[in-house]
Short mmCIF file of C-alpha atoms in Angstrom, two decimals:
data_model
loop_
_atom_site.label_atom_id
_atom_site.label_comp_id
_atom_site.label_asym_id
_atom_site.label_seq_id
_atom_site.Cartn_x
_atom_site.Cartn_y
_atom_site.Cartn_z
CA UNK A 1 -25.63 -18.55 20.43
CA UNK A 2 -25.58 -22.07 19.01
CA UNK A 3 -22.90 -24.09 20.92
CA UNK A 4 -23.13 -27.54 19.19
CA UNK A 5 -23.55 -28.84 15.66
CA UNK A 6 -26.33 -31.00 17.05
CA UNK A 7 -28.42 -27.78 17.32
CA UNK A 8 -28.60 -27.51 13.57
CA UNK A 9 -30.75 -30.61 13.01
CA UNK A 10 -28.40 -31.98 10.35
CA UNK A 11 -29.19 -35.27 8.80
CA UNK A 12 -27.29 -38.27 10.53
CA UNK A 13 -24.87 -38.60 7.62
CA UNK A 14 -23.74 -34.97 7.96
CA UNK A 15 -23.56 -35.34 11.77
CA UNK A 16 -21.23 -38.20 11.29
CA UNK A 17 -19.21 -36.21 8.78
CA UNK A 18 -18.86 -33.31 11.22
CA UNK A 19 -17.47 -35.71 13.81
CA UNK A 20 -15.04 -37.27 11.27
CA UNK A 21 -13.79 -33.81 10.33
CA UNK A 22 -13.00 -33.05 13.99
CA UNK A 23 -15.50 -30.14 14.25
CA UNK A 24 -16.46 -29.71 17.93
CA UNK A 25 -18.36 -26.46 18.26
CA UNK A 26 -19.48 -23.97 15.58
CA UNK A 27 -17.57 -20.86 15.00
CA UNK A 28 -19.43 -17.59 15.16
CA UNK A 29 -19.88 -17.36 11.32
CA UNK A 30 -21.09 -20.99 11.28
CA UNK A 31 -23.53 -20.44 14.21
CA UNK A 32 -25.02 -17.42 12.47
CA UNK A 33 -24.98 -18.66 8.86
CA UNK A 34 -25.87 -22.35 8.90
CA UNK A 35 -29.53 -21.98 10.20
CA UNK A 36 -30.30 -19.20 7.67
CA UNK A 37 -28.79 -21.19 4.78
CA UNK A 38 -30.63 -24.34 5.91
CA UNK A 39 -33.83 -22.27 5.71
CA UNK A 40 -33.16 -21.43 2.10
CA UNK A 41 -32.59 -17.64 2.62
CA UNK A 42 -29.94 -15.66 0.75
CA UNK A 43 -27.26 -14.23 2.98
CA UNK A 44 -24.22 -11.98 2.87
CA UNK A 45 -21.68 -13.01 5.59
CA UNK A 46 -18.72 -10.80 6.54
CA UNK A 47 -16.05 -12.41 8.72
CA UNK A 48 -12.35 -12.48 8.70
CA UNK A 49 -10.38 -15.28 7.13
CA UNK A 50 -9.83 -18.41 9.05
CA UNK A 51 -13.16 -18.36 10.84
CA UNK A 52 -14.79 -21.35 9.26
CA UNK A 53 -16.74 -19.98 6.39
CA UNK A 54 -16.28 -23.01 4.16
CA UNK A 55 -18.22 -25.32 6.48
CA UNK A 56 -20.74 -22.53 6.93
CA UNK A 57 -21.91 -22.94 3.37
CA UNK A 58 -20.93 -26.54 2.57
CA UNK A 59 -23.02 -28.17 5.36
CA UNK A 60 -26.29 -26.48 4.23
CA UNK A 61 -25.53 -27.23 0.59
CA UNK A 62 -24.97 -30.92 1.32
CA UNK A 63 -28.13 -31.10 3.39
CA UNK A 64 -30.16 -29.61 0.55
CA UNK A 65 -28.65 -31.72 -2.13
CA UNK A 66 -29.06 -34.99 -0.12
CA UNK A 67 -32.57 -35.13 -1.72
CA UNK A 68 -33.40 -34.48 -5.36
CA UNK A 69 -31.77 -35.39 -8.68
CA UNK A 70 -28.19 -36.65 -8.91
CA UNK A 71 -25.52 -36.48 -11.58
CA UNK A 72 -26.22 -32.89 -12.49
CA UNK A 73 -24.63 -29.61 -11.28
CA UNK A 74 -26.80 -28.29 -8.57
CA UNK A 75 -24.43 -26.13 -6.57
CA UNK A 76 -21.80 -23.67 -7.91
CA UNK A 77 -19.10 -22.27 -5.70
CA UNK A 78 -16.93 -19.45 -7.09
CA UNK A 79 -13.58 -18.76 -5.63
CA UNK A 80 -10.82 -16.19 -6.47
CA UNK A 81 -7.85 -18.52 -6.46
CA UNK A 82 -6.86 -22.00 -7.54
CA UNK A 83 -5.61 -23.03 -4.09
CA UNK A 84 -8.79 -21.92 -2.35
CA UNK A 85 -11.02 -23.66 -4.84
CA UNK A 86 -9.14 -26.86 -4.50
CA UNK A 87 -9.29 -26.78 -0.74
CA UNK A 88 -13.11 -26.14 -0.82
CA UNK A 89 -13.35 -29.06 -3.30
CA UNK A 90 -11.29 -31.23 -0.91
CA UNK A 91 -13.68 -30.46 1.94
CA UNK A 92 -16.74 -30.91 -0.21
CA UNK A 93 -15.57 -34.30 -1.25
CA UNK A 94 -14.69 -35.26 2.32
CA UNK A 95 -17.99 -34.25 3.75
CA UNK A 96 -20.00 -35.15 0.60
CA UNK A 97 -18.68 -38.75 0.78
CA UNK A 98 -21.01 -39.39 3.62
CA UNK A 99 -24.13 -38.50 1.63
CA UNK A 100 -23.00 -39.81 -1.73
CA UNK A 101 -22.43 -36.44 -3.42
CA UNK A 102 -19.59 -35.63 -5.70
CA UNK A 103 -17.58 -32.41 -6.32
CA UNK A 104 -15.04 -31.23 -8.84
CA UNK A 105 -12.62 -28.29 -8.82
CA UNK A 106 -12.48 -26.31 -12.09
CA UNK A 107 -9.32 -24.20 -11.99
CA UNK A 108 -6.70 -22.95 -14.43
CA UNK A 109 -3.19 -24.02 -14.69
CA UNK A 110 -4.00 -27.80 -15.18
CA UNK A 111 -5.37 -30.03 -17.97
CA UNK A 112 -8.95 -29.26 -18.82
CA UNK A 113 -9.78 -32.84 -19.89
CA UNK A 114 -10.15 -34.42 -16.36
CA UNK A 115 -12.34 -31.52 -15.43
CA UNK A 116 -14.38 -31.95 -18.59
CA UNK A 117 -14.91 -35.72 -17.73
CA UNK A 118 -16.01 -34.82 -14.22
CA UNK A 119 -18.40 -32.18 -15.45
CA UNK A 120 -19.86 -34.36 -18.14
CA UNK A 121 -20.29 -37.23 -15.51
CA UNK A 122 -22.49 -34.84 -13.58
CA UNK A 123 -20.66 -33.73 -10.32
CA UNK A 124 -23.33 -32.22 -8.11
CA UNK A 125 -21.03 -29.53 -6.68
CA UNK A 126 -18.72 -27.43 -8.93
CA UNK A 127 -16.08 -25.35 -7.25
CA UNK A 128 -14.52 -23.01 -9.74
CA UNK A 129 -12.41 -20.02 -10.49
CA UNK A 130 -14.38 -17.73 -12.80
CA UNK A 131 -11.94 -17.66 -15.77
CA UNK A 132 -11.61 -21.42 -16.09
CA UNK A 133 -15.37 -21.96 -15.67
CA UNK A 134 -15.98 -19.70 -18.57
CA UNK A 135 -13.56 -21.74 -20.66
CA UNK A 136 -15.67 -24.77 -20.03
CA UNK A 137 -18.88 -22.79 -20.69
CA UNK A 138 -17.58 -21.82 -24.11
CA UNK A 139 -17.24 -25.40 -25.09
CA UNK A 140 -20.51 -26.45 -23.42
CA UNK A 141 -18.77 -28.73 -21.08
CA UNK A 142 -20.83 -27.64 -18.13
CA UNK A 143 -24.59 -27.14 -17.83
CA UNK A 144 -25.58 -24.62 -15.16
CA UNK A 145 -29.38 -24.61 -15.84
CA UNK A 146 -29.98 -26.84 -12.78
CA UNK A 147 -27.94 -24.85 -10.22
CA UNK A 148 -29.96 -24.39 -7.06
CA UNK A 149 -27.20 -22.77 -4.84
CA UNK A 150 -24.64 -20.27 -5.81
CA UNK A 151 -21.79 -19.34 -3.45
CA UNK A 152 -19.43 -16.43 -3.95
CA UNK A 153 -16.60 -17.03 -1.58
CA UNK A 154 -14.07 -14.30 -0.79
CA UNK A 155 -16.15 -11.93 -2.95
CA UNK A 156 -14.05 -8.92 -2.09
CA UNK A 157 -10.88 -10.65 -3.38
CA UNK A 158 -12.63 -11.60 -6.50
CA UNK A 159 -13.59 -8.05 -7.20
CA UNK A 160 -10.06 -6.92 -6.33
CA UNK A 161 -8.68 -9.28 -8.95
CA UNK A 162 -10.93 -7.88 -11.70
CA UNK A 163 -13.45 -10.84 -11.84
CA UNK A 164 -16.57 -8.83 -11.80
CA UNK A 165 -17.27 -9.04 -15.61
CA UNK A 166 -16.68 -12.75 -15.51
CA UNK A 167 -18.94 -13.11 -12.57
CA UNK A 168 -21.70 -11.29 -14.32
CA UNK A 169 -21.27 -13.45 -17.48
CA UNK A 170 -21.63 -16.63 -15.25
CA UNK A 171 -24.71 -15.15 -13.46
CA UNK A 172 -26.46 -14.81 -16.81
CA UNK A 173 -26.23 -18.60 -17.31
CA UNK A 174 -27.76 -19.39 -13.93
CA UNK A 175 -31.51 -19.78 -13.08
CA UNK A 176 -33.04 -16.73 -11.58
CA UNK A 177 -34.69 -18.88 -8.99
CA UNK A 178 -31.83 -19.92 -6.77
CA UNK A 179 -30.32 -19.48 -3.31
CA UNK A 180 -27.23 -17.22 -3.31
CA UNK A 181 -24.72 -17.11 -0.46
CA UNK A 182 -22.07 -14.41 -0.50
CA UNK A 183 -19.13 -14.43 1.89
CA UNK A 184 -16.48 -11.69 2.15
CA UNK A 185 -13.80 -10.66 4.55
CA UNK A 186 -14.59 -6.97 4.06
CA UNK A 187 -17.78 -5.03 3.20
CA UNK A 188 -16.63 -2.50 0.67
CA UNK A 189 -19.20 -0.36 -1.24
CA UNK A 190 -18.58 -2.48 -4.36
CA UNK A 191 -19.54 -5.69 -2.33
CA UNK A 192 -22.70 -4.04 -1.18
CA UNK A 193 -23.65 -3.02 -4.71
CA UNK A 194 -22.98 -6.56 -6.02
CA UNK A 195 -25.11 -7.98 -3.19
CA UNK A 196 -27.97 -5.66 -4.05
CA UNK A 197 -27.85 -6.82 -7.66
CA UNK A 198 -27.71 -10.60 -7.17
CA UNK A 199 -29.21 -11.42 -3.71
CA UNK A 200 -32.86 -11.69 -2.85
CA UNK A 201 -33.84 -10.11 0.51
CA UNK A 202 -30.51 -11.37 1.99
CA UNK A 203 -29.83 -11.74 5.73
CA UNK A 204 -26.74 -9.72 6.61
CA UNK A 205 -24.28 -11.41 8.95
CA UNK A 206 -21.45 -9.36 10.41
CA UNK A 207 -19.02 -11.15 12.69
CA UNK A 208 -16.61 -9.19 14.75
CA UNK A 209 -17.50 -5.68 13.52
CA UNK A 210 -14.71 -3.79 11.62
CA UNK A 211 -12.12 -6.20 10.39
CA UNK A 212 -9.37 -6.94 12.89
CA UNK A 213 -6.77 -9.74 13.08
CA UNK A 214 -8.07 -12.87 14.86
CA UNK A 215 -8.00 -12.63 18.69
CA UNK A 216 -5.47 -15.40 18.95
CA UNK A 217 -2.79 -13.54 16.94
CA UNK A 218 0.20 -11.90 18.71
CA UNK A 219 1.32 -9.05 16.35
CA UNK A 220 4.69 -7.33 16.33
CA UNK A 221 6.88 -5.15 14.14
CA UNK A 222 10.60 -5.43 13.40
CA UNK A 223 12.19 -2.17 12.25
CA UNK A 224 14.99 -3.22 9.85
CA UNK A 225 16.82 -1.98 6.79
CA UNK A 226 15.57 -3.45 3.54
CA UNK A 227 18.96 -5.14 2.94
CA UNK A 228 18.92 -6.80 6.33
CA UNK A 229 15.54 -8.41 6.08
CA UNK A 230 16.74 -11.74 4.78
CA UNK A 231 19.40 -11.97 7.48
CA UNK A 232 16.79 -11.08 10.15
CA UNK A 233 14.41 -13.77 8.90
CA UNK A 234 17.07 -16.52 8.86
CA UNK A 235 18.28 -15.42 12.25
CA UNK A 236 14.84 -15.70 13.76
CA UNK A 237 14.18 -19.07 12.24
CA UNK A 238 17.52 -20.36 13.65
CA UNK A 239 17.32 -18.84 17.10
CA UNK A 240 13.58 -19.73 17.71
CA UNK A 241 13.62 -23.03 15.82
CA UNK A 242 10.37 -22.17 13.95
CA UNK A 243 8.93 -25.14 12.15
CA UNK A 244 5.78 -23.88 10.34
CA UNK A 245 6.38 -20.46 8.91
CA UNK A 246 4.61 -18.67 6.07
CA UNK A 247 6.43 -15.69 4.76
CA UNK A 248 4.78 -13.14 2.33
CA UNK A 249 6.57 -11.02 -0.16
CA UNK A 250 5.19 -8.63 -2.79
CA UNK A 251 6.95 -9.85 -5.86
CA UNK A 252 7.11 -13.30 -7.41
CA UNK A 253 10.80 -12.97 -8.16
CA UNK A 254 11.53 -12.27 -4.63
CA UNK A 255 9.62 -15.50 -3.47
CA UNK A 256 12.03 -17.75 -5.27
CA UNK A 257 15.08 -15.77 -4.35
CA UNK A 258 14.16 -15.69 -0.63
CA UNK A 259 13.35 -19.43 -0.57
CA UNK A 260 16.87 -20.21 -1.83
CA UNK A 261 18.38 -17.80 0.69
CA UNK A 262 16.48 -19.30 3.61
CA UNK A 263 17.41 -22.87 2.53
CA UNK A 264 21.02 -21.86 2.48
CA UNK A 265 20.98 -20.05 5.86
CA UNK A 266 18.37 -21.66 8.00
CA UNK A 267 16.12 -24.52 7.03
CA UNK A 268 14.55 -25.93 3.84
CA UNK A 269 12.11 -23.43 2.20
CA UNK A 270 9.86 -23.57 -0.85
CA UNK A 271 7.88 -20.92 -2.64
CA UNK A 272 4.35 -20.58 -4.17
CA UNK A 273 3.29 -17.84 -6.64
CA UNK A 274 1.27 -17.49 -9.87
CA UNK A 275 4.29 -18.09 -12.22
CA UNK A 276 4.79 -21.59 -10.92
CA UNK A 277 2.96 -24.42 -12.72
CA UNK A 278 -0.17 -25.56 -10.90
CA UNK A 279 1.29 -29.00 -10.37
CA UNK A 280 4.36 -27.46 -8.68
CA UNK A 281 2.24 -25.14 -6.54
CA UNK A 282 0.16 -28.13 -5.37
CA UNK A 283 3.39 -30.08 -4.66
CA UNK A 284 4.88 -27.20 -2.74
CA UNK A 285 1.75 -26.78 -0.63
CA UNK A 286 1.51 -30.48 0.19
CA UNK A 287 5.26 -30.64 1.16
CA UNK A 288 4.75 -27.58 3.43
CA UNK A 289 1.66 -29.16 4.94
CA UNK A 290 3.63 -32.35 5.69
CA UNK A 291 6.47 -30.48 7.22
CA UNK A 292 9.05 -31.34 4.67
CA UNK A 293 9.54 -27.60 4.15
CA UNK A 294 9.26 -25.72 7.50
CA UNK A 295 9.16 -22.42 5.58
CA UNK A 296 7.08 -21.40 2.61
CA UNK A 297 7.46 -18.09 0.80
CA UNK A 298 4.23 -16.77 -0.88
CA UNK A 299 2.90 -13.81 -2.74
CA UNK A 300 -0.45 -12.21 -1.94
CA UNK A 301 -2.19 -14.21 -4.78
CA UNK A 302 -2.06 -17.24 -2.41
CA UNK A 303 -2.85 -15.39 0.76
CA UNK A 304 -6.45 -16.57 0.82
CA UNK A 305 -5.73 -19.94 -0.75
CA UNK A 306 -3.41 -21.46 1.79
CA UNK A 307 -5.15 -23.50 4.46
CA UNK A 308 -2.57 -25.43 6.46
CA UNK A 309 -3.31 -26.41 10.03
CA UNK A 310 -0.71 -25.43 12.64
CA UNK A 311 1.03 -22.49 10.91
CA UNK A 312 2.65 -20.92 13.93
CA UNK A 313 4.09 -17.78 12.33
CA UNK A 314 3.22 -15.43 9.46
CA UNK A 315 6.00 -13.08 8.52
CA UNK A 316 5.25 -10.03 6.37
CA UNK A 317 8.74 -9.78 4.81
CA UNK A 318 7.33 -6.78 2.92
CA UNK A 319 4.77 -4.49 4.46
CA UNK A 320 1.41 -5.28 2.72
CA UNK A 321 0.02 -2.72 0.26
CA UNK A 322 -3.22 -2.36 2.18
CA UNK A 323 -4.74 -3.16 5.60
CA UNK A 324 -6.98 -5.79 3.99
CA UNK A 325 -4.00 -7.60 2.75
CA UNK A 326 -2.47 -7.52 6.28
CA UNK A 327 -5.64 -9.11 7.63
CA UNK A 328 -5.79 -11.70 4.99
CA UNK A 329 -2.15 -12.65 5.37
CA UNK A 330 -2.35 -12.95 9.17
CA UNK A 331 -5.50 -15.12 8.68
CA UNK A 332 -3.30 -17.98 7.70
CA UNK A 333 -2.38 -18.48 11.38
CA UNK A 334 -4.56 -18.69 14.55
CA UNK A 335 -7.33 -20.27 12.53
CA UNK A 336 -10.60 -21.33 14.01
CA UNK A 337 -9.66 -20.21 17.57
CA UNK A 338 -6.04 -21.40 17.54
CA UNK A 339 -3.06 -19.03 18.35
CA UNK A 340 -0.22 -17.77 16.24
CA UNK A 341 2.19 -14.92 15.60
CA UNK A 342 2.30 -12.28 12.86
CA UNK A 343 5.58 -10.42 12.38
CA UNK A 344 5.99 -7.51 10.08
CA UNK A 345 9.45 -6.38 8.83
CA UNK A 346 9.36 -2.61 8.21
CA UNK A 347 12.04 -0.64 6.36
CA UNK A 348 12.18 3.09 6.48
CA UNK A 349 10.41 3.52 3.21
CA UNK A 350 7.55 1.32 4.37
CA UNK A 351 6.62 3.39 7.46
CA UNK A 352 3.67 5.08 5.81
CA UNK A 353 2.06 1.72 4.79
CA UNK A 354 2.55 0.48 8.35
CA UNK A 355 0.90 3.55 9.77
CA UNK A 356 -2.13 2.93 7.57
CA UNK A 357 -2.40 -0.57 8.83
CA UNK A 358 -2.19 0.50 12.41
CA UNK A 359 -4.96 3.09 11.84
CA UNK A 360 -7.12 0.52 10.17
CA UNK A 361 -6.82 -2.14 12.93
CA UNK A 362 -6.95 0.45 15.73
CA UNK A 363 -3.70 -0.54 17.42
CA UNK A 364 -0.11 0.51 17.72
CA UNK A 365 1.95 -2.57 17.18
CA UNK A 366 4.94 -3.17 19.52
CA UNK A 367 8.38 -2.59 17.99
CA UNK A 368 10.85 -5.47 18.58
CA UNK A 369 14.66 -5.24 18.49
CA UNK A 370 16.38 -8.54 18.32
CA UNK A 371 19.33 -8.77 20.69
CA UNK A 372 22.72 -9.07 19.17
CA UNK A 373 21.51 -8.34 15.67
CA UNK A 374 22.31 -5.41 13.45
CA UNK A 375 18.91 -4.02 12.30
CA UNK A 376 20.62 -1.50 10.00
CA UNK A 377 19.56 2.11 9.72
CA UNK A 378 17.38 2.52 12.72
CA UNK A 379 18.26 4.40 15.91
CA UNK A 380 16.17 3.03 18.83
CA UNK A 381 14.80 4.66 21.97
CA UNK A 382 14.42 1.98 24.59
CA UNK A 383 10.89 1.53 26.08
CA UNK A 384 9.62 -1.26 28.39
CA UNK A 385 7.45 -4.12 27.43
CA UNK A 386 3.77 -3.37 27.89
CA UNK A 387 2.34 -5.39 30.78
CA UNK A 388 -1.15 -6.05 32.09
CA UNK A 389 -0.33 -3.68 35.00
CA UNK A 390 0.55 -0.93 32.48
CA UNK A 391 -2.80 -1.37 30.84
CA UNK A 392 -4.68 -1.42 34.05
CA UNK A 393 -2.86 1.77 35.11
CA UNK A 394 -3.84 3.53 31.97
CA UNK A 395 -7.41 2.57 32.32
CA UNK A 396 -7.33 4.02 35.82
CA UNK A 397 -6.07 7.27 34.42
CA UNK A 398 -2.48 6.92 35.80
CA UNK A 399 0.71 7.61 33.79
CA UNK A 400 4.21 6.70 34.76
CA UNK A 401 7.09 9.01 34.43
CA UNK A 402 10.70 8.07 33.61
CA UNK A 403 12.41 6.07 36.32
CA UNK A 404 15.83 7.58 35.38
CA UNK A 405 17.05 4.33 33.66
CA UNK A 406 15.93 5.33 30.16
CA UNK A 407 12.71 3.38 30.49
CA UNK A 408 9.29 4.88 30.62
CA UNK A 409 5.78 3.81 29.83
CA UNK A 410 3.25 5.34 27.37
CA UNK A 411 1.08 8.13 28.51
CA UNK A 412 -2.56 7.46 29.41
CA UNK A 413 -3.87 8.51 25.96
CA UNK A 414 -1.44 6.43 23.93
CA UNK A 415 -2.91 3.74 21.66
CA UNK A 416 -2.44 0.27 23.33
CA UNK A 417 -0.28 -2.33 21.79
CA UNK A 418 -2.10 -5.54 20.79
CA UNK A 419 0.21 -8.10 22.44
CA UNK A 420 3.09 -8.65 24.68
CA UNK A 421 6.23 -10.54 23.80
CA UNK A 422 8.46 -12.65 26.07
CA UNK A 423 11.35 -10.75 27.58
CA UNK A 424 13.64 -13.64 26.86
CA UNK A 425 13.23 -13.02 23.24
CA UNK A 426 13.26 -9.26 22.74
CA UNK A 427 14.01 -5.72 23.62
CA UNK A 428 11.14 -3.29 22.91
CA UNK A 429 12.02 0.00 21.31
CA UNK A 430 9.07 2.35 20.81
CA UNK A 431 8.82 4.73 19.14
CA UNK A 432 11.51 4.18 16.49
CA UNK A 433 13.03 7.04 14.70
CA UNK A 434 15.20 7.14 11.61
CA UNK A 435 18.81 8.21 11.89
CA UNK A 436 19.24 11.43 10.05
#
């Protein structure tokens, strides 16, 4: 396994750029992907969010584009969301500065004219959402005949959002002779079918097997009545003095409402969702990144487009619709080997969705009852915090019986919880049953 960026034989300018960006050692997806991409091969890479996929394709692209014609579009990167496209563009500009290459983000929600000027000026790298790129193609603002490298980033998300027809229209405008790099957090049958259609003898790269939350994430579940979720969130923020919290809700209207409630009851909060103007979304994201707003409320449309260093807590205010959404939400913390926490608030009517998530990730998540807080409709059966000794005892085939104080461990065949939580914070109650 490659342990240093020096092993990639990057040109000196990119080696300097890597140092300036603070990269120290390649992540697994970078170690596997960069040599293949540098060799000019097509690839399909599957790895969870937050594992460094952007650098995995940007560095080989910039090395390739360092020689050859300038002031024409030679690399096209397609992204499912505006935020993600703009973040890729930001990194492309930061690294490309060292080799004299330019990039432009082509996204909706903002004025097309600055994008048109950048495209006509001949930015070598175009980072685009499919819909807005097609708008520019209709007016002949962009020429894709010289594209040498195509990247489909977060391909599964683009298919989920219905972009497949747009992607196929864009593909028809590209040269058949090109390098294509596809990255996805999941490997659904639709992704494999698309890969078979557009990739040429690709090298498959699978990092981490079936998708799981990053290893640095501590996961937990808070059983709570739906009407008590806002109070639980503000109480946790106040008691624990959280300062970098990303909260996910399902509905756009709930994002604004919850942001106002958190601001009144805990700390300043902002929101980001697709109904906000792009300028307002950018401003909110930057204010959150600077720490002016310790809490940001987001919908799933932004789940893969938020890249903020140091997010300590991700809160699923609503249980995600699918296990994939759970993975992608949690991928906003514990990025690139860091640590973080993912908390999920589950109301009685959301228990089935939570069960699906636990089955998908292969773990039963610990239930947490906040001391001196009314969680609402749940009746709790006390159980102890799982410890390393408990896990070792289970592996040795032992199982503890009740000690007579209402506390007992799981049996040997119970699914292990994925993390422990400090006793100073919580009381564990597992399993949780509804009061009839």
